[in-house]
XYZ file of C-alpha atoms in Angstrom:
783
model
C 0.000 0.000 0.000
C 1.415 3.363 -0.923
C 0.916 5.959 0.371
C 0.447 9.733 0.126
C -2.782 11.029 1.700
C -4.237 13.776 -0.449
C -7.743 14.370 0.898
C -10.062 16.127 -1.479
C -13.406 15.566 0.214
C -15.484 18.615 0.960
C -18.778 19.411 2.643
C -21.309 16.556 2.756
C -18.883 14.112 1.143
C -16.390 14.671 3.937
C -19.087 14.153 6.523
C -20.150 10.881 4.916
C -16.569 9.605 4.853
C -16.050 10.487 8.510
C -19.300 8.821 9.473
C -18.310 5.675 7.614
C -14.910 5.542 9.256
C -16.088 6.205 12.797
C -19.610 4.934 12.907
C -19.733 1.716 10.929
C -21.148 0.488 7.657
C -22.074 3.023 4.981
C -24.302 1.338 2.451
C -25.569 4.646 1.055
C -28.964 5.874 0.104
C -28.781 7.927 -3.081
C -25.359 6.661 -4.081
C -24.332 5.168 -7.377
C -24.524 1.400 -7.321
C -24.221 -1.562 -9.586
C -27.268 -2.116 -11.751
C -30.017 -4.015 -9.848
C -30.163 -7.773 -10.272
C -32.428 -8.940 -13.024
C -31.552 -12.499 -14.066
C -29.369 -13.912 -11.322
C -26.067 -13.023 -12.950
C -23.094 -12.825 -10.616
C -21.960 -9.654 -12.377
C -25.124 -8.013 -11.037
C -23.743 -8.464 -7.522
C -20.611 -6.455 -8.285
C -20.474 -2.820 -7.205
C -17.521 -1.109 -8.949
C -18.005 1.978 -6.761
C -16.742 0.161 -3.664
C -13.456 1.754 -2.654
C -13.904 4.966 -4.617
C -13.983 7.060 -1.435
C -11.755 7.314 1.652
C -8.614 6.407 -0.324
C -9.580 2.947 -1.513
C -8.444 4.403 -4.861
C -10.390 1.956 -6.985
C -11.986 2.986 -10.283
C -15.583 2.383 -11.442
C -14.950 2.287 -15.185
C -14.861 -0.440 -17.812
C -12.269 -3.164 -18.331
C -12.046 -6.884 -18.986
C -10.041 -9.328 -16.834
C -6.348 -8.342 -16.895
C -7.051 -5.948 -19.777
C -4.509 -3.454 -21.053
C -7.269 -0.811 -21.084
C -9.108 0.438 -18.002
C -11.445 3.117 -19.347
C -12.735 5.166 -16.429
C -13.734 8.689 -15.396
C -11.262 10.999 -13.664
C -12.682 13.509 -11.212
C -9.536 15.258 -10.027
C -8.246 12.819 -7.421
C -4.587 11.988 -7.851
C -5.364 8.348 -8.662
C -8.399 9.065 -10.835
C -11.890 8.875 -9.384
C -13.051 10.133 -6.003
C -16.688 9.647 -5.087
C -16.661 12.943 -3.215
C -16.054 14.954 -6.390
C -18.788 16.062 -8.800
C -16.921 16.991 -12.002
C -15.436 14.639 -14.603
C -12.326 15.849 -16.398
C -12.317 13.037 -18.899
C -12.578 9.298 -19.454
C -8.997 8.067 -19.612
C -7.658 4.741 -20.777
C -5.230 3.608 -18.068
C -5.907 3.044 -14.358
C -4.643 0.672 -11.681
C -6.955 -0.439 -8.908
C -6.071 0.939 -5.513
C -2.651 2.513 -6.018
C -1.598 5.186 -3.540
C 0.018 7.677 -5.918
C -0.937 9.180 -9.228
C -0.188 7.174 -12.346
C -2.002 6.431 -15.567
C -4.932 8.571 -16.637
C -3.542 8.694 -20.166
C -5.642 10.340 -22.890
C -8.623 11.704 -20.925
C -11.443 12.074 -23.442
C -14.517 14.224 -22.839
C -17.620 15.024 -24.910
C -18.682 18.694 -24.856
C -20.869 21.074 -26.805
C -20.275 24.604 -28.088
C -17.045 26.405 -28.883
C -13.654 25.191 -27.651
C -12.550 27.902 -25.226
C -10.594 25.986 -22.558
C -7.730 23.498 -22.880
C -7.173 22.701 -19.184
C -9.324 19.743 -18.220
C -9.693 21.082 -14.686
C -11.557 24.039 -16.226
C -13.613 22.321 -18.926
C -14.591 19.408 -16.650
C -18.284 18.463 -16.764
C -20.497 18.365 -13.680
C -22.412 15.175 -12.900
C -24.526 13.588 -10.175
C -24.286 10.063 -8.786
C -28.024 9.800 -9.375
C -27.184 9.677 -13.089
C -24.348 7.148 -12.788
C -24.279 3.348 -13.144
C -21.528 0.768 -13.333
C -21.142 -2.985 -13.653
C -18.232 -5.172 -14.761
C -17.226 -4.038 -18.246
C -19.673 -1.116 -18.362
C -20.028 2.435 -17.042
C -22.624 5.136 -17.780
C -23.045 8.705 -16.598
C -25.298 11.601 -17.482
C -23.397 14.870 -17.568
C -25.061 18.147 -16.608
C -24.231 19.382 -20.105
C -27.007 17.130 -21.384
C -24.626 14.504 -22.739
C -24.796 10.830 -21.768
C -21.481 8.919 -21.831
C -21.129 5.139 -21.824
C -17.910 3.125 -21.574
C -16.951 -0.466 -22.296
C -13.749 -2.293 -23.250
C -11.978 -5.152 -24.937
C -8.547 -6.376 -23.884
C -6.644 -3.664 -25.753
C -9.327 -1.120 -26.645
C -11.748 1.156 -24.866
C -15.070 1.994 -26.492
C -17.092 5.111 -25.710
C -20.603 5.999 -26.786
C -21.882 9.532 -26.405
C -25.476 10.613 -26.768
C -25.490 14.359 -27.438
C -28.320 16.864 -27.494
C -29.349 18.051 -30.949
C -26.578 20.460 -31.981
C -24.133 21.163 -34.785
C -21.356 21.700 -32.214
C -20.968 18.313 -30.544
C -17.300 17.899 -29.645
C -14.978 15.153 -28.452
C -11.785 16.359 -26.758
C -8.743 14.043 -26.811
C -6.334 15.422 -24.208
C -2.834 14.050 -24.791
C -0.991 16.494 -22.553
C -2.624 15.925 -19.152
C -2.923 12.794 -17.051
C -2.822 11.566 -13.445
C 0.969 11.852 -13.379
C 3.447 14.063 -15.111
C 3.165 13.945 -18.906
C 6.648 14.625 -20.242
C 5.691 15.027 -23.882
C 2.868 14.270 -26.281
C 2.096 14.168 -29.975
C -1.306 14.193 -31.659
C -2.112 13.696 -35.314
C -5.481 13.701 -37.045
C -5.059 11.062 -39.759
C -8.409 11.429 -41.538
C -11.963 12.504 -40.764
C -12.494 9.528 -38.424
C -9.104 8.764 -36.899
C -6.686 10.377 -34.422
C -3.306 9.053 -33.339
C -1.304 10.021 -30.247
C 1.998 9.206 -28.554
C 2.235 10.041 -24.856
C 5.410 9.887 -22.801
C 4.760 9.682 -19.078
C 6.792 9.438 -15.927
C 6.183 9.084 -12.251
C 4.694 6.957 -9.554
C 5.169 8.666 -6.212
C 8.258 10.242 -7.844
C 9.759 10.681 -11.295
C 11.112 7.558 -12.935
C 12.396 6.525 -16.302
C 9.794 7.402 -18.912
C 7.432 5.062 -20.697
C 5.462 5.733 -23.890
C 1.918 4.679 -24.681
C 0.586 4.933 -28.231
C -3.091 5.288 -29.077
C -5.312 5.253 -32.149
C -8.907 6.452 -31.807
C -11.420 5.666 -34.553
C -14.946 7.106 -34.729
C -17.964 5.365 -36.209
C -18.848 8.448 -38.242
C -16.876 11.286 -39.832
C -16.448 14.536 -37.972
C -17.498 17.766 -39.663
C -14.436 19.732 -38.590
C -11.507 19.324 -36.229
C -8.413 20.948 -34.828
C -5.740 20.796 -32.153
C -4.656 22.801 -29.147
C -1.206 23.528 -27.807
C -0.960 25.207 -24.436
C -3.869 27.625 -24.433
C -3.990 28.099 -28.215
C -6.816 26.385 -30.125
C -6.297 26.007 -33.891
C -9.144 24.881 -36.116
C -8.041 22.830 -39.136
C -4.687 21.903 -37.589
C -3.767 18.237 -38.102
C -0.711 17.876 -35.861
C 0.516 19.187 -32.552
C 3.316 18.276 -30.169
C 4.272 19.598 -26.755
C 6.822 19.089 -24.016
C 5.510 19.218 -20.464
C 2.504 21.269 -21.626
C -1.170 20.945 -22.546
C -1.761 19.373 -25.937
C -4.673 17.698 -27.673
C -7.112 17.296 -30.535
C -10.792 18.145 -30.827
C -13.320 16.675 -33.232
C -16.743 18.141 -34.028
C -19.924 16.332 -35.079
C -23.365 17.416 -36.186
C -25.860 15.624 -33.949
C -28.935 17.507 -35.098
C -30.442 14.236 -36.383
C -28.163 11.353 -35.358
C -27.329 12.074 -31.731
C -24.908 9.226 -30.971
C -21.165 9.065 -31.574
C -19.048 5.991 -30.867
C -15.276 5.996 -30.531
C -12.839 3.109 -30.111
C -9.358 3.786 -28.724
C -6.645 1.133 -29.028
C -3.480 1.189 -26.918
C 0.025 -0.109 -27.458
C 3.174 0.212 -25.373
C 5.246 -0.705 -28.441
C 4.529 1.742 -31.276
C 1.851 3.297 -33.465
C 1.786 0.175 -35.619
C 0.930 -1.878 -32.546
C -1.976 0.402 -31.679
C -3.261 0.140 -35.251
C -2.989 -3.671 -35.177
C -4.825 -3.820 -31.868
C -7.561 -1.600 -33.273
C -7.892 -3.753 -36.362
C -8.064 -6.953 -34.310
C -10.387 -5.819 -31.528
C -12.217 -2.801 -32.970
C -14.934 -2.551 -35.576
C -17.772 -3.840 -33.399
C -20.692 -1.834 -32.092
C -20.718 -0.588 -28.531
C -23.498 -2.987 -27.587
C -21.630 -6.034 -28.922
C -18.470 -5.060 -27.086
C -20.379 -4.466 -23.857
C -22.075 -7.870 -24.052
C -18.748 -9.587 -24.668
C -17.147 -7.780 -21.728
C -20.019 -8.777 -19.465
C -19.727 -12.421 -20.582
C -15.999 -12.454 -19.868
C -16.629 -11.209 -16.335
C -19.511 -13.590 -15.745
C -17.269 -16.495 -16.701
C -14.580 -15.380 -14.254
C -16.998 -14.898 -11.386
C -18.706 -18.232 -12.049
C -15.414 -19.872 -11.127
C -16.377 -19.327 -7.480
C -20.010 -19.990 -6.549
C -20.850 -19.069 -2.970
C -24.036 -20.140 -1.188
C -25.412 -18.739 2.033
C -24.395 -15.520 3.714
C -26.188 -12.201 3.652
C -26.865 -10.190 0.535
C -24.306 -7.639 1.778
C -21.653 -10.353 2.139
C -22.363 -11.766 -1.309
C -22.097 -8.322 -2.898
C -18.842 -7.468 -1.170
C -17.453 -10.932 -1.915
C -18.126 -10.826 -5.646
C -17.011 -7.213 -5.853
C -13.734 -8.283 -4.231
C -13.419 -11.243 -6.593
C -13.967 -8.852 -9.510
C -11.197 -6.520 -8.338
C -8.848 -9.481 -7.871
C -8.894 -10.005 -11.658
C -8.094 -6.416 -12.663
C -4.280 -6.757 -12.646
C -1.553 -7.477 -13.677
C -2.331 -6.268 -17.174
C -1.665 -7.491 -20.674
C 1.374 -5.653 -22.040
C 1.831 -7.329 -25.416
C 0.028 -6.430 -28.616
C -2.056 -8.850 -30.672
C 1.055 -9.779 -32.668
C 2.914 -10.677 -29.464
C 5.238 -7.678 -29.491
C 5.956 -5.804 -26.287
C 8.432 -3.251 -24.996
C 10.801 -4.799 -22.498
C 12.468 -3.105 -19.568
C 15.519 -2.641 -21.756
C 13.218 -0.349 -23.812
C 13.654 -2.633 -26.827
C 10.944 -4.410 -28.764
C 10.476 -8.103 -28.130
C 7.947 -10.726 -29.131
C 6.239 -13.099 -26.729
C 6.171 -16.634 -28.093
C 3.697 -19.129 -26.627
C 2.740 -16.803 -23.782
C 1.094 -13.450 -23.160
C 3.311 -10.745 -21.733
C 1.980 -8.955 -18.646
C 3.029 -5.767 -16.875
C 2.268 -3.690 -13.729
C 3.851 -5.394 -10.738
C 2.864 -4.182 -7.281
C 4.798 -7.071 -5.800
C 5.221 -5.863 -2.200
C 1.440 -6.043 -2.033
C 0.368 -8.880 -4.301
C 2.848 -11.558 -3.211
C 0.880 -12.009 0.017
C -2.622 -12.767 -1.333
C -3.468 -11.986 -4.929
C -0.708 -14.074 -6.507
C -1.982 -17.136 -4.645
C -5.628 -16.502 -5.482
C -4.772 -16.190 -9.168
C -2.700 -19.379 -9.025
C -5.912 -21.150 -7.996
C -8.442 -19.417 -10.211
C -6.357 -18.322 -13.219
C -3.316 -20.623 -13.400
C -2.775 -20.223 -17.154
C -2.599 -16.457 -16.826
C -0.544 -16.799 -13.639
C 1.985 -18.906 -15.499
C 2.313 -16.249 -18.192
C 2.650 -13.594 -15.501
C 5.530 -15.457 -13.897
C 7.205 -15.957 -17.273
C 6.796 -12.224 -17.918
C 8.674 -11.459 -14.703
C 11.447 -13.780 -15.860
C 11.572 -11.914 -19.175
C 12.132 -8.688 -17.248
C 15.210 -10.235 -15.683
C 16.467 -11.631 -18.999
C 16.023 -8.361 -20.853
C 16.940 -5.760 -18.250
C 19.383 -7.724 -16.129
C 17.387 -7.792 -12.895
C 14.085 -8.918 -11.444
C 11.452 -6.245 -10.706
C 10.322 -4.759 -7.414
C 7.423 -2.446 -8.390
C 7.054 -2.190 -12.128
C 4.740 0.144 -13.979
C 4.319 -0.319 -17.692
C 7.794 -0.683 -19.144
C 9.811 0.774 -16.234
C 10.942 0.033 -12.693
C 9.746 2.472 -10.029
C 11.519 0.936 -6.981
C 8.488 1.699 -4.853
C 8.334 -0.242 -1.562
C 11.115 -2.262 0.004
C 12.418 -5.735 0.774
C 12.487 -8.560 -1.764
C 8.893 -9.213 -2.877
C 9.742 -10.838 -6.192
C 11.179 -13.912 -4.480
C 7.972 -15.134 -2.780
C 6.038 -14.157 -5.911
C 8.118 -16.464 -8.085
C 8.589 -19.239 -5.526
C 4.798 -19.292 -5.165
C 4.501 -19.775 -8.929
C 7.043 -22.591 -8.681
C 5.342 -24.285 -5.728
C 1.953 -24.094 -7.448
C 3.366 -25.919 -10.466
C 3.249 -22.952 -12.821
C 6.910 -22.880 -13.855
C 7.371 -26.278 -15.471
C 10.195 -25.910 -17.966
C 11.347 -22.663 -16.358
C 12.448 -23.945 -12.954
C 16.178 -23.497 -13.353
C 15.867 -20.185 -15.182
C 13.722 -18.879 -12.364
C 16.120 -20.208 -9.751
C 19.135 -18.590 -11.391
C 17.384 -15.231 -11.504
C 16.279 -15.515 -7.881
C 19.719 -16.593 -6.703
C 21.316 -13.607 -8.445
C 18.760 -11.327 -6.844
C 19.199 -12.855 -3.386
C 23.000 -12.822 -3.393
C 23.776 -9.516 -5.094
C 22.888 -5.894 -5.701
C 22.128 -4.316 -9.101
C 24.805 -2.179 -10.729
C 24.808 1.485 -9.786
C 24.039 2.544 -13.363
C 20.949 0.321 -13.641
C 17.409 1.360 -12.720
C 16.463 -1.271 -10.103
C 17.624 -1.205 -6.497
C 16.921 -4.885 -5.797
C 17.966 -5.844 -2.274
C 19.584 -2.491 -1.787
C 21.048 -3.267 1.657
C 22.248 -6.728 0.691
C 25.948 -6.065 1.254
C 25.361 -5.313 4.918
C 22.697 -7.990 5.250
C 24.995 -10.709 3.925
C 27.855 -9.502 6.118
C 26.049 -8.759 9.373
C 22.707 -10.525 9.053
C 20.569 -7.391 9.012
C 19.805 -4.369 6.855
C 20.835 -1.239 8.761
C 18.432 1.604 9.381
C 20.205 4.769 8.243
C 17.976 7.751 8.771
C 18.019 10.479 6.108
C 20.514 8.616 3.947
C 20.495 10.117 0.416
C 18.752 7.867 -2.087
C 21.050 6.478 -4.722
C 18.153 5.890 -7.131
C 14.560 7.086 -7.455
C 12.043 5.252 -5.323
C 12.071 3.861 -1.806
C 15.219 2.781 0.000
C 15.704 -0.307 2.137
C 18.021 1.743 4.346
C 15.079 3.950 5.317
C 13.283 0.838 6.568
C 16.122 -1.417 7.697
C 14.158 -3.400 10.269
C 11.287 -4.372 8.001
C 13.707 -4.896 5.089
C 15.549 -7.432 7.257
C 12.321 -9.307 7.932
C 11.391 -9.199 4.228
C 14.828 -10.464 3.161
C 14.705 -13.284 5.713
C 11.194 -14.284 4.612
C 12.377 -14.458 1.009
C 15.451 -16.449 1.987
C 13.206 -19.016 3.644
C 11.044 -19.358 0.543
C 14.058 -19.577 -1.756
C 15.587 -22.285 0.464
C 12.517 -24.448 -0.141
C 12.847 -24.050 -3.893
C 16.593 -24.725 -3.795
C 16.016 -27.908 -1.816
C 13.346 -29.120 -4.239
C 15.681 -28.546 -7.188
C 18.598 -30.349 -5.549
C 20.702 -27.272 -4.759
C 21.388 -28.518 -1.255
C 24.291 -26.232 -0.380
C 22.296 -23.200 -1.430
C 19.297 -24.459 0.519
C 21.365 -24.720 3.691
C 22.744 -21.243 3.168
C 19.324 -19.697 2.599
C 17.873 -21.650 5.533
C 20.489 -20.061 7.761
C 19.718 -16.603 6.372
C 16.000 -17.164 6.957
C 16.864 -17.017 10.665
C 18.196 -13.470 10.343
C 14.968 -12.142 11.815
C 16.624 -13.015 15.136
C 19.352 -10.451 14.477
C 16.934 -7.572 14.991
C 15.191 -8.979 18.066
C 15.865 -6.791 21.098
C 15.640 -8.889 24.310
C 15.294 -5.745 26.393
C 11.971 -4.871 24.728
C 10.887 -8.297 23.535
C 10.228 -6.918 20.051
C 11.973 -6.513 16.730
C 13.883 -3.267 16.524
C 15.967 -1.431 13.936
C 19.745 -1.482 14.171
C 22.048 1.213 12.853
C 25.201 0.763 10.790
C 27.274 0.150 13.933
C 24.935 -2.605 15.099
C 23.295 -0.659 17.934
C 19.545 -0.791 18.365
C 18.110 2.565 17.391
C 14.896 4.541 17.550
C 12.343 4.604 20.368
C 12.285 1.513 22.568
C 8.466 1.640 22.647
C 7.431 -0.843 19.910
C 4.403 1.295 19.064
C 6.710 4.248 18.340
C 9.393 2.247 16.550
C 11.324 3.479 13.531
C 12.754 1.631 10.555
C 9.601 -0.308 9.652
C 7.941 0.411 6.309
C 4.313 1.444 6.758
C 4.030 -0.130 10.172
C 5.404 -0.546 13.662
C 7.257 -3.273 15.498
C 3.943 -4.480 16.886
C 2.577 -4.947 13.392
C 5.714 -6.553 11.981
C 6.047 -8.896 14.984
C 4.102 -11.614 13.204
C 5.720 -11.367 9.772
C 7.975 -14.393 10.149
C 5.913 -16.967 8.224
C 9.006 -19.059 7.517
C 9.459 -19.767 11.229
C 6.508 -18.875 13.450
C 7.580 -21.453 16.098
C 10.996 -19.829 16.336
C 9.511 -16.376 16.634
C 7.102 -17.601 19.308
C 9.997 -19.027 21.304
C 11.799 -15.697 21.060
C 8.978 -13.838 22.755
C 8.571 -16.392 25.529
C 6.510 -19.294 24.209
C 2.903 -19.850 23.215
C 1.319 -18.385 26.330
C 3.285 -15.157 25.977
C 2.569 -15.075 22.237
C -1.161 -15.550 22.776
C -1.242 -12.801 25.372
C 0.511 -10.488 22.947
C -1.788 -11.499 20.100
C -4.856 -10.915 22.256
C -3.609 -7.434 23.125
C -2.755 -6.754 19.481
C -6.243 -7.655 18.279
C -8.031 -6.174 21.325
C -9.514 -9.636 21.592
C -11.765 -9.065 24.625
C -13.367 -6.049 22.944
C -13.597 -7.984 19.699
C -15.639 -10.749 21.310
C -18.047 -8.192 22.756
C -18.506 -6.240 19.501
C -16.471 -7.380 16.459
C -17.598 -4.689 14.014
C -17.152 -1.845 16.487
C -13.693 -3.097 17.446
C -12.705 -3.322 13.790
C -13.823 0.253 13.098
C -12.950 2.040 16.301
C -9.953 0.183 17.748
C -8.142 -1.206 14.715
C -8.846 1.398 12.034
C -7.406 4.875 12.381
C -7.366 6.103 8.784
C -6.280 4.840 5.371
C -2.699 6.054 5.813
C -2.342 5.701 9.598
C 0.617 3.347 9.468
C 2.587 4.419 12.516
C 2.332 5.010 16.273
C 0.059 2.033 16.883
C 0.148 -1.188 18.872
C -2.962 -2.666 17.248
C -3.773 -4.710 14.188
C -3.984 -2.706 10.959
C -6.277 -4.612 8.577
C -5.872 -1.864 5.975
C -2.273 -2.603 5.073
C -0.036 -5.424 3.922
C 2.306 -6.095 6.888
C -0.629 -7.456 8.919
C -2.395 -9.520 6.269
C -1.153 -12.847 7.655
C -1.258 -11.816 11.325
C -4.745 -13.205 12.173
C -3.568 -16.638 11.099
C -0.746 -16.665 13.665
C -3.175 -18.238 16.129
C -3.033 -21.392 13.973
C 0.527 -21.800 15.249
C -0.144 -20.959 18.895
C -2.751 -23.620 19.611
C -5.799 -21.318 19.471
C -7.099 -21.565 15.899
C -10.627 -20.459 16.828
C -9.272 -16.980 17.454
C -8.179 -16.784 13.828
C -11.823 -17.126 12.847
C -12.865 -14.466 15.363
C -10.346 -11.949 14.039
C -10.885 -12.743 10.374
C -14.655 -12.485 10.597
C -14.370 -9.163 12.430
C -12.054 -7.855 9.706
C -14.503 -8.981 7.026
C -17.043 -6.497 8.403
C -14.829 -3.698 7.075
C -15.744 -4.684 3.504
C -19.097 -3.063 2.754
C -21.279 -2.346 -0.247
C -20.623 1.384 -0.533
C -17.964 3.819 -1.748
C -16.081 3.602 1.583
C -16.303 -0.183 1.663
C -12.590 -0.923 1.170
C -9.934 -1.320 3.844
C -7.527 1.328 2.575
C -5.830 1.160 -0.841
C -6.785 -1.973 -2.777
C -3.217 -2.275 -4.128
C -3.974 -4.004 -7.438
C -6.341 -6.503 -5.843
C -4.322 -7.353 -2.739
C -6.917 -6.392 -0.148
C -9.721 -7.770 -2.307
C -7.919 -11.109 -2.598
C -7.534 -11.164 1.194
C -11.298 -10.783 1.490
C -12.003 -13.541 -1.052
C -9.581 -16.077 0.430
C -10.567 -15.342 4.011
C -14.252 -15.700 3.108
C -13.568 -19.075 1.506
C -11.578 -20.186 4.566
C -8.337 -21.063 2.772
C -5.472 -18.587 3.106
C -1.743 -18.535 2.075
C -0.136 -18.382 5.523
C 3.372 -18.898 4.131
C 3.498 -16.811 0.950
C 5.949 -18.299 -1.469
C 5.154 -21.893 -0.489
C 2.217 -24.201 -1.135
C 0.821 -23.951 2.409
C -2.777 -22.838 2.940
C -4.083 -22.094 6.439
C -7.690 -22.899 7.335
C -10.403 -20.935 9.087
C -14.190 -21.047 9.133
C -15.662 -19.960 5.777
C -18.019 -16.990 5.746
C -20.386 -18.991 3.511
C -22.107 -22.325 4.005
C -20.737 -23.614 0.714
C -18.295 -22.434 -1.927
C -17.770 -24.354 -5.182
C -14.460 -23.489 -6.800
C -13.837 -24.315 -10.450
C -10.234 -25.351 -11.086
C -8.271 -25.747 -14.326
C -7.793 -29.490 -14.912
C -4.365 -28.936 -16.444
C -3.139 -27.863 -13.007
C -5.788 -29.345 -10.708
C -6.854 -32.736 -12.149
C -10.021 -32.980 -10.065
C -11.315 -29.818 -11.695
C -13.117 -28.476 -8.646
C -13.059 -28.091 -4.887
C -16.060 -27.614 -2.638
C -15.551 -25.923 0.729
C -18.572 -26.338 2.971
C -19.571 -25.345 6.485
C -23.305 -26.107 6.906
C -24.967 -23.792 9.383
C -22.058 -21.347 9.540
C -23.192 -17.995 10.927
C -22.071 -15.113 13.113
C -22.808 -17.241 16.182
C -21.954 -20.719 14.895
C -18.505 -19.955 13.528
C -16.150 -22.291 15.381
C -14.702 -25.364 13.697
C -15.572 -28.552 15.589
C -14.058 -30.909 13.027
C -12.889 -30.942 9.420
C -12.812 -33.546 6.693
C -10.914 -33.701 3.420
C -12.799 -35.981 1.034
C -14.404 -37.533 4.093
C -11.164 -38.222 5.961
C -10.580 -36.472 9.272
C -8.443 -33.344 8.897
C -7.018 -32.236 12.231
C -4.290 -30.040 10.740
C -4.997 -26.321 10.467
C -3.518 -26.218 6.981
C -3.482 -27.898 3.569
C -0.898 -27.926 0.843
C -1.508 -27.548 -2.868
C -1.262 -31.296 -3.450
C -4.207 -31.701 -1.075
C -6.196 -29.268 -3.202
C -5.186 -31.087 -6.381
C -6.261 -34.478 -5.045
C -9.407 -33.579 -3.113
C -12.923 -32.734 -4.176
C -14.261 -31.516 -0.853
C -13.167 -29.775 2.315
C -15.982 -29.810 4.862
C -16.246 -28.231 8.283
C -18.587 -28.983 11.136
C -19.167 -25.741 13.024
C -20.667 -24.804 16.376
C -21.203 -21.977 18.812
C -18.187 -22.623 21.054
C -14.465 -23.190 20.407
C -13.347 -26.807 20.258
C -10.123 -28.758 20.501
C -9.852 -28.948 16.703
C -6.410 -27.994 15.426
C -4.971 -27.286 18.878
C -2.306 -30.006 19.021
C 1.280 -28.896 18.276
C 1.422 -31.174 15.240
C -1.688 -29.518 13.785
C 0.038 -26.164 13.232
C 1.678 -25.111 9.950
C 5.296 -26.285 10.176
C 8.336 -24.060 10.112
C 10.319 -24.197 6.889
C 13.748 -25.743 6.619
């Protein structure tokens, strides 16, 4: 999750957000919602407006699963759409769900009427009301106060817009190439004929300036325009066919006569390769009517959602569940054109053979939940995603950390690519690529990128390999754009050690025994930052001294969290960590304090909203669970290792109340589906407690039955049913479990269990039981 709070709510919108944060569920009265259910489609349960307020930073617009195009309205918020705003600046083609800094927003397009007098989209923005707004997967519609209705839909590489204008001979479409959600370095526009406009947009930035990327577009209209022109800066020139600008406003405008035929349709194709790629994508995916494209988009989403059929639970739970499942499929995104070409991180053109190339890698977030969910529900795409990450290493010389488009941003810290790729390996997605993946991971784990290369990799690896920890060096100048592991030495140490543990498992499987032993030893480096005087992890400076406040709630050197919140992030060796802090009794006491467990039992939803949650970017100065951010995603499942698995269910089900069917219904930034995937997996009752392995922890499902469709090429049984008859808010404790009818006392499964089984069934009751409480029932330490 990242990271810069930029509140823009005003007046009633601000009051609504505050009420939602402090007072509980906001389901809204006159708020925009998904279209009402009509025929039992799962897509009708999805509300794309969830997370569009209070810094969830989602977008309500149109896309298809993993599509290159995310066509959505921008209202002035730095990441695109904010429900508290009431003006739309344009419908732009690129968005990422739940990012914390501005990026994307390329080519905002807006229909207007009358003369072209303004070129700044903040000034020509159109007012709208949520009463005139609807959205569902693959479709968005809004009525603008100008009297124009705009509708959006998408294919994989194109966005399609349909405008219904009033009767006028001055109906305009503005294609803004010079403004976006981040800094636009330069832009070119060219009107090719009386139906077609081409652009090239060079952009930079994600929380800071980075190496530039270029996106190419071709927009084709279904009817000729009567006249056209361009603008450059504040100058509007009718009849002009070309315009270019550097760090300035730039665009094209097209005019139509809608006196009789009031509709105009436009299809915009994208390419990150070149203008030829955009034209090929348009030729392959364009040419269909808006209605046909919208129906196809809806079918693609219905097929994805039908892969998980949940029964039971409230209507609110079902809506939030399927909305979360929807968001889990929004990224990563296709990066290759229809001919297989893509721009690599070496900024050269390549061609993907026998796989689809993907881009946009929020790995610090997604390695914990979304990567595992996709390995279950979309293994073919997950395989191609993992291969794409390997291509980044082959072409640029290093594995990614946080990649946007064709560039590395170095946002966030640690070594997230290792558990991402070892997860792909453990889930059986890297057959034929095992040794290539291992070589890339070994290079990443044992070295540091060259000073003249873009990535930072494990930036503090020299010190970590020498001393066993990454030092916390406050105010150290950054050698490269992005975040620095030295700024967050304590959490970087924990992240490195986690990755070492996961890589050791892969090395052992592949027969690299010496490497496995070495990485196993390094996986214990979490001990190097444990301060016996406080009983918590603590940052150490370059000399080895513990540094920063001794109070673990005020600790320094932890990225987006405190020592309390990072205490539990040792999934490679929970038993060892528990021993460090004094054994299971001491660990359970600390966990109970962390989750405010007594208050939680009395009022779960109130505890979640008033004790745990302090704001979407309230990362620091806290000794309580933060369900809105990544460091704590696994924490509720720690009870599986301390002999009290029923408490995992209590905490998880309380956290699930934070997901609601309204604009504020997200727990902080969605981070490209990370938080949504947490909701989906936790609702099913199967969660990746050791990210980067094939271990899945168990808790009581939120539904009575969930039927999961699985790809037979990876899961020969083809399906898994998870059932908990009678499960409810009161009857939520596991009394026993069975895997294909055989008693299952362990609190975890592995992927082979999922491949071989057809059913996982729970018997539940109103009181905790002895199920899963024996030491041998807990997920084992690695190594």
